[in-house]
Amino acid sequence: MTPYVPGDSPVHRCPPGRKILLLVGAGSVLFAWPRLDLALAALGLAGLLYGMAGIPARLVLDQLRPLAWILAVLVLVQVALDGWLAGLLVAARLAALVLLAGLVTLTTRSADLIEALQRGLAWLRFVGVNPAKVGLAIALTLRFIPVLAAIAAEVREAQRARGLERSLVALTVPVVVRMLKMSDDIAAAIDARSYDPDGTDGRPPSPRTRLSKDPHVDP
Amino acid sequence: MIEIRQVGHAFGERTVLRDLTLDLSERRIAVVGANGSGKSTFARLLNGLLVPNSGTVRVDGLDTRRDGKAVRRKVGFVFQNPDNQIVLPVVAEDLAFGLKNLGLPKDEIGRRVDEALDRYDLRPLRDHPAHLLSGGQKQLLAIAGVLAMAPEAIVFDEPTTLLDLRNKRRIAQAIDALPQRAIVVSHDLAFLEHFDRVLVFEDGRVAIDDRPAVALPAYVAMMS
Amino acid sequence: MSTRDIVFVALFAALTAALGLFPPVTLPVVGVPITAQSMGVMLAGALAGAVRGGAALALFVVLVCAGLPLMAGGRGGLGIVMGPGGGFVLMWPVAAFVIGYLYERALGTLTVWKEVLILVLGGVVLTYAVGIPWIAAVARVDLAKAALGSAWFLPGDAVKVVLVVLIARAVRRAYPTLRAR
């Protein structure tokens, strides 16, 4: 899913959690001290790290392309308002941050990223959120994005036959209704495989886990 | 042994099961009936996914109302649509899901995952995203995920309805080969011919309860 | 949260991601491309309610920050949040929560106009209130310019509000999901 570039560089081997923290740190520093020398240094550092990780130049440009027009507008506005130095600062800072963020994505497997995320969210326990449930929610999301995309494609085919493929309502309503009907079975399937993060031994699944709808109504 | 005593169930106004009393002890039990006859609801009673409005369901003496978790360890459940049953994005991860829930040690989980992969020729797909599997492979993965948990019985709710002919046959063979007790809800009558017992549901009741040789022709006659 | 609630949270997060896969529609006259993705925010609030809808979008934003390419156009990573549009994205969970809360409060007495009002309040007013100052800060422009730049997206938002009202009404008839608060 993520355009991961395999490798064994120090950038690849750095634990994902540390990479994210470093990235957040870099962002905070650049915004706290809006100085051109810092922004350029960050840009240089980004270039150095991309080289170290062995990322092809094409992928580096891919990271910047979505921002190209925003960068252009920003630089023009800044140059007009505060002179070209200010324009350069904004552009360099944004480019550096986007490149560094892209580097994290390119050098980390999404599975590792998610695992780090789950560990990183362990503190949620203290505000009453069970990290195991967060972990399941993350995994379920990744599992069902392609399923929903496939349902959407199927619905689009069906609506095309009726000449409705340009209508977002005609596309979205059946997708959402099918998704909601699926949710009953998915929840039942999870409980059927002994999922029990709260350790509520003995009791039947929580009341709302039971079928809210008649199972005879086929999804 | 599953004991069902005076079970009734309704969804709101609609009564779907009426005063059922049955003992299920055969190795292969088929459940047939028209859409809306109550058979899917019946299937969900057997491992406590659904607790009846009235009456009791006991599995080896455990009441599904009080001991739901223990019952679900004994009785596995395979759904009609494997897409709703595969909950984790990667094949091996999904196989391990139930095993982690059972609290098994890591090496035991690894051993059972490998065993399940080999049983259904899924080994090359171990690290594949589950959504890239074919329909038949998905249903095999769903079955493997339940089987790896080593339940004493498995309930199948129309496991072949969404599959093409070749995969229907493959899943039927997989179910035939199970060492466990199996309770299968199905419309695929040919597959049920060599079962030990057939329950024909009609309007929330068991209309016919007999050997396949007797029950299946009677069911066909009833439907036509 | 019950298993069913977790499934709801995950499905609405996945729906928001899947809506990003729909090809963007370019509005006539204005010429700004609009993506269906922010409809996910309003739908999560309107159909999953405050807690589950808010959690769904929080999950979505966390996954985007972690680098998964779930934003329209396959974008992802902390760059999204650190960029000029970051304020809008960070407000999505709050917007879904507020929309869900207001829907749950008004559930028995929902009229079309009430729904439009709720969605405009949560999905437009609230997100712009944070999104515009964010643009101003990140891009170092004054608020008026940031607001003017954002105004281009208002026609698209208006279209989305209407679509979500239509979708939410149709879905609620087929499959009611909310409980009154």
XYZ file of C-alpha atoms in Angstrom:
624
model
C 0.000 0.000 0.000
C 2.728 2.445 0.991
C 5.353 2.944 -1.711
C 8.015 1.336 0.442
C 11.553 1.245 -0.963
C 13.372 -1.719 0.544
C 16.870 -1.165 1.850
C 19.283 -1.638 4.709
C 20.531 1.911 5.250
C 20.725 3.532 8.700
C 17.554 5.413 7.697
C 15.756 2.118 7.084
C 17.022 0.597 10.297
C 16.056 3.504 12.534
C 12.974 2.382 14.550
C 9.753 3.837 13.076
C 8.696 5.443 16.348
C 12.004 7.332 16.564
C 11.676 8.460 12.936
C 8.261 9.950 13.596
C 9.460 11.697 16.749
C 12.446 13.164 14.899
C 10.120 14.375 12.171
C 7.799 16.060 14.658
C 10.872 17.571 16.315
C 12.148 18.956 13.015
C 8.752 20.486 12.250
C 8.541 22.137 15.663
C 12.025 23.629 15.367
C 11.392 25.001 11.883
C 8.146 26.673 12.894
C 9.427 27.933 16.267
C 12.453 29.626 14.648
C 11.459 30.790 11.172
C 14.999 31.378 9.914
C 16.241 30.856 6.415
C 19.515 29.206 7.460
C 17.663 26.583 9.527
C 15.211 25.872 6.708
C 18.028 25.490 4.184
C 19.960 23.278 6.579
C 16.863 21.065 6.939
C 16.525 20.908 3.181
C 20.188 19.914 2.889
C 19.766 17.314 5.610
C 16.752 15.881 3.778
C 18.833 15.584 0.599
C 21.622 13.886 2.514
C 19.248 11.353 4.105
C 17.563 10.562 0.762
C 21.015 9.847 -0.657
C 21.913 7.693 2.320
C 18.671 5.700 1.951
C 19.286 5.252 -1.770
C 15.923 6.662 -2.887
C 15.766 7.242 -6.648
C 15.454 10.892 -7.707
C 12.130 10.179 -9.434
C 10.543 9.294 -6.084
C 11.970 12.444 -4.496
C 10.192 14.527 -7.136
C 6.994 12.490 -6.616
C 6.978 13.687 -3.004
C 7.098 17.333 -4.062
C 4.769 17.232 -7.067
C 1.446 17.480 -5.162
C 2.810 20.605 -3.480
C 4.172 22.239 -6.598
C 1.366 24.694 -7.203
C 0.926 25.533 -3.526
C 4.664 26.230 -3.323
C 4.527 28.446 -6.384
C 1.605 30.493 -5.050
C 3.173 30.813 -1.604
C 6.489 31.950 -2.969
C 4.827 34.535 -5.210
C 2.720 35.899 -2.341
C 5.711 36.065 -0.014
C 7.941 37.693 -2.576
C 5.289 40.329 -3.232
C 4.716 41.002 0.469
C 8.041 40.611 2.234
C 10.647 40.214 -0.455
C 12.278 37.187 -1.943
C 14.085 36.076 1.259
C 10.757 35.473 3.011
C 9.500 33.614 -0.043
C 12.552 31.417 -0.035
C 12.108 30.665 3.674
C 8.495 29.511 3.270
C 9.330 27.401 0.246
C 12.442 25.818 1.760
C 10.696 25.032 5.043
C 7.669 23.427 3.430
C 9.778 21.444 0.964
C 12.067 20.211 3.751
C 9.173 19.037 5.908
C 7.347 17.326 3.081
C 10.541 15.607 1.948
C 11.367 14.428 5.469
C 7.810 13.173 6.012
C 8.005 11.369 2.670
C 11.296 9.799 3.709
C 9.663 8.219 6.761
C 6.990 6.724 4.524
C 9.445 5.501 1.905
C 11.775 3.775 4.359
C 9.271 2.130 6.725
C 7.028 -0.877 6.073
C 3.432 -0.018 6.854
C 3.152 -3.066 9.134
C 6.102 -1.747 11.206
C 4.609 1.709 11.200
C 1.304 0.401 12.515
C 3.021 -1.646 15.192
C 4.954 1.430 16.302
C 1.716 3.358 16.248
C 0.048 0.829 18.516
C 2.922 0.990 20.981
C 2.919 4.774 20.729
C -0.768 4.843 21.594
C -0.359 2.713 24.729
C -0.819 5.852 26.864
C -4.457 5.891 25.756
C -5.008 3.267 28.444
C -4.832 6.065 31.018
C -7.721 7.939 29.433
C -9.854 4.804 29.365
C -9.180 3.644 25.804
C -7.975 0.072 25.373
C -4.911 0.052 23.051
C -5.807 -3.479 21.908
C -9.095 -2.117 20.581
C -7.273 0.690 18.805
C -5.003 -1.947 17.260
C -7.995 -3.937 16.028
C -9.634 -0.798 14.636
C -6.459 0.061 12.697
C -6.178 -3.447 11.260
C -9.880 -3.541 10.357
C -9.613 -0.192 8.575
C -6.751 -1.444 6.407
C -8.617 -4.681 5.757
C -11.836 -2.996 4.650
C -10.515 -0.130 2.488
C -9.972 -2.509 -0.470
C -13.259 -4.306 0.291
C -15.199 -1.015 0.178
C -13.305 0.061 -2.933
C -14.328 -3.221 -4.600
C -17.966 -2.733 -3.553
C -17.836 0.832 -4.904
C -16.483 -0.425 -8.235
C -19.224 -3.061 -8.359
C -21.939 -0.498 -7.600
C -20.516 1.839 -10.225
C -20.790 -0.948 -12.823
C -24.380 -1.595 -11.838
C -25.292 2.100 -11.921
C -23.579 2.548 -15.275
C -26.010 0.011 -16.671
C -28.799 2.316 -15.463
C -27.016 5.483 -16.632
C -26.474 6.696 -13.056
C -22.700 6.449 -12.811
C -22.283 10.241 -12.603
C -24.529 10.514 -9.541
C -22.571 10.481 -6.282
C -25.784 9.790 -4.363
C -26.648 6.748 -6.469
C -23.094 5.487 -5.930
C -22.679 6.211 -2.254
C -26.047 5.108 -0.836
C -25.733 1.427 -1.876
C -22.082 1.323 -0.774
C -22.909 2.715 2.672
C -25.984 0.494 3.147
C -23.990 -2.612 2.220
C -21.209 -1.508 4.547
C -23.633 -1.102 7.456
C -25.186 -4.504 6.810
C -21.706 -6.053 6.706
C -20.916 -4.548 10.092
C -23.258 -7.004 11.860
C -21.504 -10.030 10.408
C -18.023 -8.618 10.906
C -18.702 -7.928 14.582
C -20.212 -11.400 14.997
C -17.230 -12.971 13.203
C -14.805 -11.200 15.528
C -16.695 -12.356 18.616
C -17.035 -15.865 17.161
C -13.241 -16.060 17.116
C -13.105 -15.422 20.866
C -12.160 -11.739 20.715
C -12.361 -10.478 24.273
C -10.068 -7.535 25.031
C -11.879 -6.678 28.262
C -11.672 -10.195 29.646
C -15.411 -10.372 30.309
C -15.239 -14.081 30.918
C -18.421 -16.057 30.679
C -20.898 -13.423 29.621
C -22.343 -13.374 26.139
C -20.985 -10.684 23.818
C -21.994 -7.179 24.779
C -25.680 -6.610 24.008
C -25.107 -4.506 20.902
C -22.814 -7.154 19.414
C -25.813 -9.360 18.951
C -27.548 -9.093 15.654
C -29.426 -5.850 15.526
C -31.081 -7.095 12.378
C -32.698 -10.232 11.209
C -29.968 -12.416 9.654
C -32.422 -13.592 7.013
C -32.286 -10.248 5.311
C -29.395 -11.004 3.027
C -26.693 -8.379 2.739
C -23.581 -32.660 22.416
C -25.732 -29.580 21.876
C -29.032 -29.497 23.758
C -31.745 -27.082 22.678
C -34.703 -26.716 25.030
C -37.957 -24.865 24.277
C -36.132 -22.181 22.323
C -38.092 -19.297 20.847
C -36.773 -16.141 19.255
C -38.189 -13.014 17.664
C -36.676 -9.936 16.036
C -39.066 -7.238 17.169
C -42.494 -8.231 15.871
C -41.232 -11.040 13.690
C -41.097 -14.488 15.299
C -38.341 -16.551 13.674
C -38.051 -19.603 15.929
C -40.893 -21.302 17.806
C -40.520 -23.754 20.672
C -37.556 -25.779 19.413
C -36.361 -28.792 21.388
C -33.517 -30.820 19.861
C -30.403 -32.796 20.762
C -27.548 -32.553 18.263
C -24.929 -35.273 18.582
C -24.362 -36.600 15.031
C -21.085 -35.952 13.248
C -22.624 -34.316 10.176
C -25.881 -32.412 10.526
C -27.462 -30.482 7.662
C -29.911 -27.621 8.050
C -32.089 -26.739 5.055
C -35.131 -24.553 4.512
C -36.478 -21.660 2.503
C -35.130 -18.137 2.988
C -36.647 -16.738 6.159
C -37.429 -20.152 7.654
C -35.227 -19.486 10.693
C -32.188 -21.549 9.815
C -29.601 -18.745 9.970
C -30.937 -17.644 13.334
C -30.794 -21.263 14.474
C -27.140 -21.510 13.378
C -26.244 -18.419 15.399
C -27.785 -19.903 18.536
C -25.392 -22.836 18.502
C -22.272 -20.936 19.536
C -23.902 -18.147 21.512
C -23.592 -15.460 18.806
C -27.282 -15.068 19.477
C -28.935 -15.716 22.831
C -32.580 -16.761 22.430
C -35.449 -14.698 23.854
C -36.725 -17.794 25.605
C -35.474 -21.309 26.313
C -31.885 -22.525 26.679
C -29.070 -23.781 24.460
C -26.391 -25.911 26.118
C -23.119 -27.102 24.608
C -21.597 -29.957 26.629
C -23.554 -28.645 29.592
C -22.428 -25.008 29.133
C -25.282 -22.533 28.815
C -24.771 -20.086 25.918
C -26.475 -17.404 27.976
C -24.001 -17.596 30.865
C -20.892 -19.212 29.383
C -20.826 -17.564 25.960
C -17.076 -17.275 25.792
C -16.428 -20.907 26.721
C -19.067 -22.013 24.211
C -17.454 -20.028 21.416
C -14.174 -21.806 22.117
C -15.909 -25.136 21.631
C -18.009 -24.213 18.615
C -16.504 -22.352 15.661
C -18.557 -20.462 13.094
C -17.983 -19.938 9.358
C -20.055 -17.215 7.673
C -21.556 -17.084 4.218
C -19.402 -14.205 3.012
C -15.708 -14.703 3.812
C -15.090 -10.994 3.219
C -16.978 -10.315 6.439
C -15.087 -12.972 8.327
C -11.498 -12.160 7.366
C -10.742 -9.331 9.771
C -7.016 -8.676 9.393
C -5.370 -7.385 6.207
C -2.693 -10.066 5.707
C -3.359 -13.843 5.337
C -1.041 -15.060 8.110
C -2.141 -12.245 10.451
C -5.758 -13.214 10.017
C -5.027 -16.876 10.727
C -3.302 -15.834 13.946
C -6.175 -13.575 15.073
C -8.280 -16.233 16.814
C -5.185 -17.940 18.212
C -4.015 -14.717 19.846
C -7.489 -14.321 21.316
C -7.132 -17.768 22.860
C -3.965 -16.513 24.563
C -1.722 -19.189 23.054
C 2.082 -18.847 23.286
C 3.847 -17.374 20.254
C 5.542 -20.540 18.972
C 2.281 -22.480 19.223
C 0.543 -19.763 17.195
C 3.287 -19.959 14.557
C 3.025 -23.749 14.402
C -0.752 -23.730 14.009
C -0.663 -20.947 11.385
C 1.817 -22.970 9.293
C -0.298 -26.087 9.687
C -3.427 -24.219 8.549
C -1.586 -22.703 5.565
C -0.377 -26.123 4.446
C -3.739 -27.807 4.861
C -5.358 -25.588 2.225
C -2.317 -24.844 0.017
C -2.228 -21.255 1.195
C 1.477 -21.274 2.119
C 2.615 -19.202 -0.924
C -0.010 -16.599 0.013
C 1.176 -16.291 3.603
C 2.180 -12.608 3.435
C -0.366 -11.629 0.780
C -3.077 -9.046 1.375
C -6.277 -11.001 2.013
C -8.301 -8.954 -0.497
C -6.197 -10.258 -3.397
C -7.319 -13.865 -2.795
C -9.941 -15.491 -5.019
C -13.414 -16.185 -3.615
C -12.603 -19.841 -3.002
C -9.280 -19.030 -1.358
C -10.996 -16.488 0.879
C -13.521 -19.072 2.070
C -10.680 -21.554 2.681
C -8.857 -18.882 4.681
C -12.004 -18.237 6.719
C -12.363 -21.957 7.427
C -8.644 -22.294 8.213
C -8.867 -19.410 10.685
C -11.634 -21.199 12.582
C -10.060 -24.640 12.274
C -6.713 -23.424 13.664
C -8.506 -22.686 16.928
C -9.276 -26.421 17.199
C -12.963 -26.192 18.105
C -14.923 -29.361 18.855
C -17.626 -28.468 16.365
C -17.992 -25.973 13.517
C -21.204 -24.334 12.325
C -21.272 -23.304 8.649
C -23.856 -20.756 7.498
C -24.275 -21.295 3.736
C -20.534 -21.643 3.138
C -20.821 -22.271 -0.610
C -23.657 -19.962 -1.648
C -21.420 -17.213 -3.056
C -18.970 -19.544 -4.832
C -18.676 -20.887 -8.366
C -19.128 -24.607 -9.061
C -15.456 -25.526 -8.792
C -15.015 -23.728 -5.482
C -18.308 -25.100 -4.148
C -16.844 -28.564 -4.661
C -13.553 -27.580 -3.075
C -15.215 -26.191 0.044
C -17.501 -29.234 0.258
C -14.423 -31.482 0.183
C -12.753 -29.357 2.857
C -15.812 -29.709 5.100
C -16.027 -33.452 4.423
C -12.413 -33.870 5.492
C -12.876 -32.159 8.865
C -12.332 -34.377 11.886
C -14.765 -32.193 13.847
C -18.488 -32.295 14.154
C -20.028 -30.038 11.507
C -23.454 -28.409 11.366
C -23.995 -27.050 7.872
C -26.731 -24.690 6.701
C -26.886 -25.059 2.928
C -29.019 -24.994 -0.209
C -26.606 -27.368 -1.941
C -28.588 -30.605 -1.526
C -26.154 -32.875 -3.409
C -23.458 -31.980 -0.894
C -25.730 -32.998 2.003
C -26.625 -36.477 0.700
C -24.096 -38.375 2.799
C -24.731 -36.431 6.022
C -25.976 -38.241 9.145
C -29.049 -36.128 9.731
C -31.063 -33.417 8.004
C -33.205 -30.777 9.728
C -35.753 -29.113 7.458
C -36.862 -25.726 8.757
C -40.200 -24.214 7.935
C -41.658 -21.112 9.509
C -39.432 -21.257 12.598
C -40.038 -24.951 13.301
C -38.311 -28.193 12.377
C -40.749 -29.679 9.874
C -38.710 -32.762 9.022
C -35.934 -34.387 11.025
C -34.557 -37.528 9.370
C -31.814 -39.257 7.359
C -30.933 -37.477 4.090
C -32.430 -40.279 1.995
C -35.824 -39.509 3.534
C -35.578 -35.840 4.447
C -34.088 -34.400 1.241
C -36.751 -35.794 -1.180
C -39.456 -34.734 1.266
C -37.942 -31.226 1.368
C -37.845 -31.039 -2.425
C -41.498 -32.145 -2.557
C -42.372 -29.550 0.073
C -40.766 -26.756 -1.955
C -42.426 -27.604 -5.269
C -16.694 0.305 23.104
C -18.288 -2.943 22.019
C -16.939 -5.023 19.151
C -19.726 -3.611 17.019
C -18.653 -0.044 17.819
C -15.035 -0.852 16.889
C -16.252 -2.276 13.578
C -18.269 0.893 12.952
C -15.277 3.108 13.699
C -13.063 1.100 11.344
C -15.664 0.980 8.561
C -16.261 4.732 8.580
C -12.510 5.372 8.608
C -12.226 2.982 5.659
C -15.176 4.693 3.934
C -13.444 8.077 4.224
C -10.350 6.544 2.639
C -12.407 4.834 -0.079
C -14.177 8.118 -0.920
C -10.717 9.542 -1.631
C -10.464 7.014 -4.459
C -13.457 8.486 -6.299
C -12.167 10.638 -9.142
C -12.332 14.331 -8.219
C -15.098 16.326 -9.881
C -14.190 19.738 -11.229
C -16.896 22.289 -10.524
C -18.078 24.218 -13.554
C -17.455 28.001 -13.540
C -15.315 27.985 -10.369
C -12.902 25.390 -11.728
C -11.777 24.036 -8.352
C -11.517 20.231 -8.153
C -13.543 18.801 -5.292
C -12.955 15.357 -3.835
C -15.615 13.233 -2.207
C -13.335 12.599 0.763
C -14.631 15.275 3.121
C -18.104 13.755 2.630
C -16.708 10.937 4.754
C -16.424 13.363 7.665
C -20.057 14.439 7.413
C -21.318 10.904 6.762
C -19.425 9.548 9.777
C -21.038 12.151 12.014
C -24.491 11.834 10.488
C -24.583 8.013 10.423
C -22.188 6.764 13.130
C -22.877 9.477 15.704
C -20.614 11.626 17.847
C -18.367 9.104 19.585
C -18.003 6.531 16.819
C -17.865 9.129 14.028
C -15.316 11.259 15.861
C -13.207 8.184 16.628
C -13.403 7.054 12.992
C -11.992 10.330 11.720
C -9.376 10.478 14.495
C -8.252 7.023 13.383
C -8.194 8.151 9.763
C -6.048 11.187 10.566
C -3.656 9.124 12.694
C -3.204 6.650 9.828
C -2.591 9.492 7.368
C -0.028 11.019 9.735
C 1.653 7.643 10.045
C 2.287 7.812 6.331
C -0.446 5.685 4.780
C -1.485 7.185 1.427
C -5.176 7.469 2.288
C -5.813 11.078 1.305
C -7.349 11.812 -2.093
C -4.689 11.460 -4.758
C -2.796 8.870 -2.715
C -1.209 11.390 -0.381
C -0.230 10.697 3.203
C 2.369 11.388 5.832
C 2.949 14.119 8.360
C 3.577 16.494 5.475
C -0.200 16.720 5.045
C -0.718 17.975 8.571
C 2.317 20.242 8.455
C 1.256 21.712 5.128
C -1.174 24.581 4.558
C -4.275 22.346 4.565
C -3.333 20.750 7.887
C -5.817 22.764 9.920
C -8.740 21.435 7.896
C -7.583 17.832 8.213
C -6.950 18.102 11.946
C -10.474 19.465 12.429
C -12.096 16.476 10.722
C -12.454 14.397 13.914
C -13.887 17.390 15.778
C -16.275 18.134 12.917
C -17.486 14.517 12.796
C -17.998 14.535 16.560
C -19.948 17.788 16.555
C -22.095 16.737 13.585
C -22.789 13.407 15.278
C -23.647 15.087 18.565
C -26.093 17.502 16.937
C -27.683 14.697 14.875
C -28.183 12.608 18.011
C -29.721 15.576 19.818
C -32.088 16.347 16.962
C -32.818 12.766 15.928
C -36.560 12.756 16.610
C -37.187 16.103 14.945
C -34.833 16.115 11.962
C -35.977 18.165 9.008
C -34.028 18.737 5.809
C -33.179 22.284 6.868
C -32.030 21.193 10.291
C -29.714 18.661 8.676
C -28.306 21.285 6.320
C -27.730 23.616 9.275
C -25.946 20.928 11.309
C -23.697 19.938 8.409
C -22.847 23.542 7.527
C -22.059 24.284 11.155
C -19.899 21.207 11.769
C -18.557 20.533 8.307
C -17.954 24.080 7.058
C -18.020 26.801 9.749
C -16.074 24.833 12.335
C -13.395 23.508 9.993
C -12.848 26.882 8.293
C -12.589 28.564 11.705
C -9.406 26.577 12.322
C -8.322 25.895 8.737
C -8.050 29.547 7.692
C -5.825 30.764 10.587
C -3.715 27.627 9.996
C -3.126 28.600 6.374
C -2.279 32.111 7.528
C 0.288 30.785 10.010
C 1.907 28.157 7.803
C 2.020 30.263 4.650
C 2.682 33.530 6.490
C -0.127 35.421 4.766
C -2.741 37.578 6.508
C -6.096 36.132 7.522
C -8.068 37.969 4.863
C -5.955 36.485 2.073
C -6.154 33.013 3.590
C -9.933 33.348 3.848
C -10.199 34.555 0.277
C -8.131 31.602 -0.943
C -10.295 29.147 1.004
C -13.508 30.668 -0.308
C -12.907 28.910 -3.629
C -13.816 25.656 -1.925
C -17.153 26.895 -0.556
C -19.237 25.977 -3.639
C -17.836 22.446 -3.449
C -18.692 22.277 0.243
C -22.232 23.434 -0.482
C -22.629 20.634 -3.034
C -21.293 18.119 -0.522
C -23.685 19.258 2.205
C -26.632 18.706 -0.153
C -25.308 15.293 -1.221
C -24.745 14.180 2.367
C -28.280 15.205 3.359
C -29.667 13.129 0.476
C -27.400 10.166 1.253
C -27.966 10.261 5.011
C -31.762 10.395 4.557
C -31.750 7.446 2.155
C -29.419 5.373 4.354
C -31.363 6.129 7.535
C -34.523 4.820 5.899
C -32.800 1.585 4.858
C -30.731 1.086 7.982
C -31.198 3.237 11.083
C -27.952 3.527 13.077
C -28.256 6.423 15.508
C -29.697 6.530 18.990
C -31.159 9.772 20.271
C -29.113 11.560 22.888
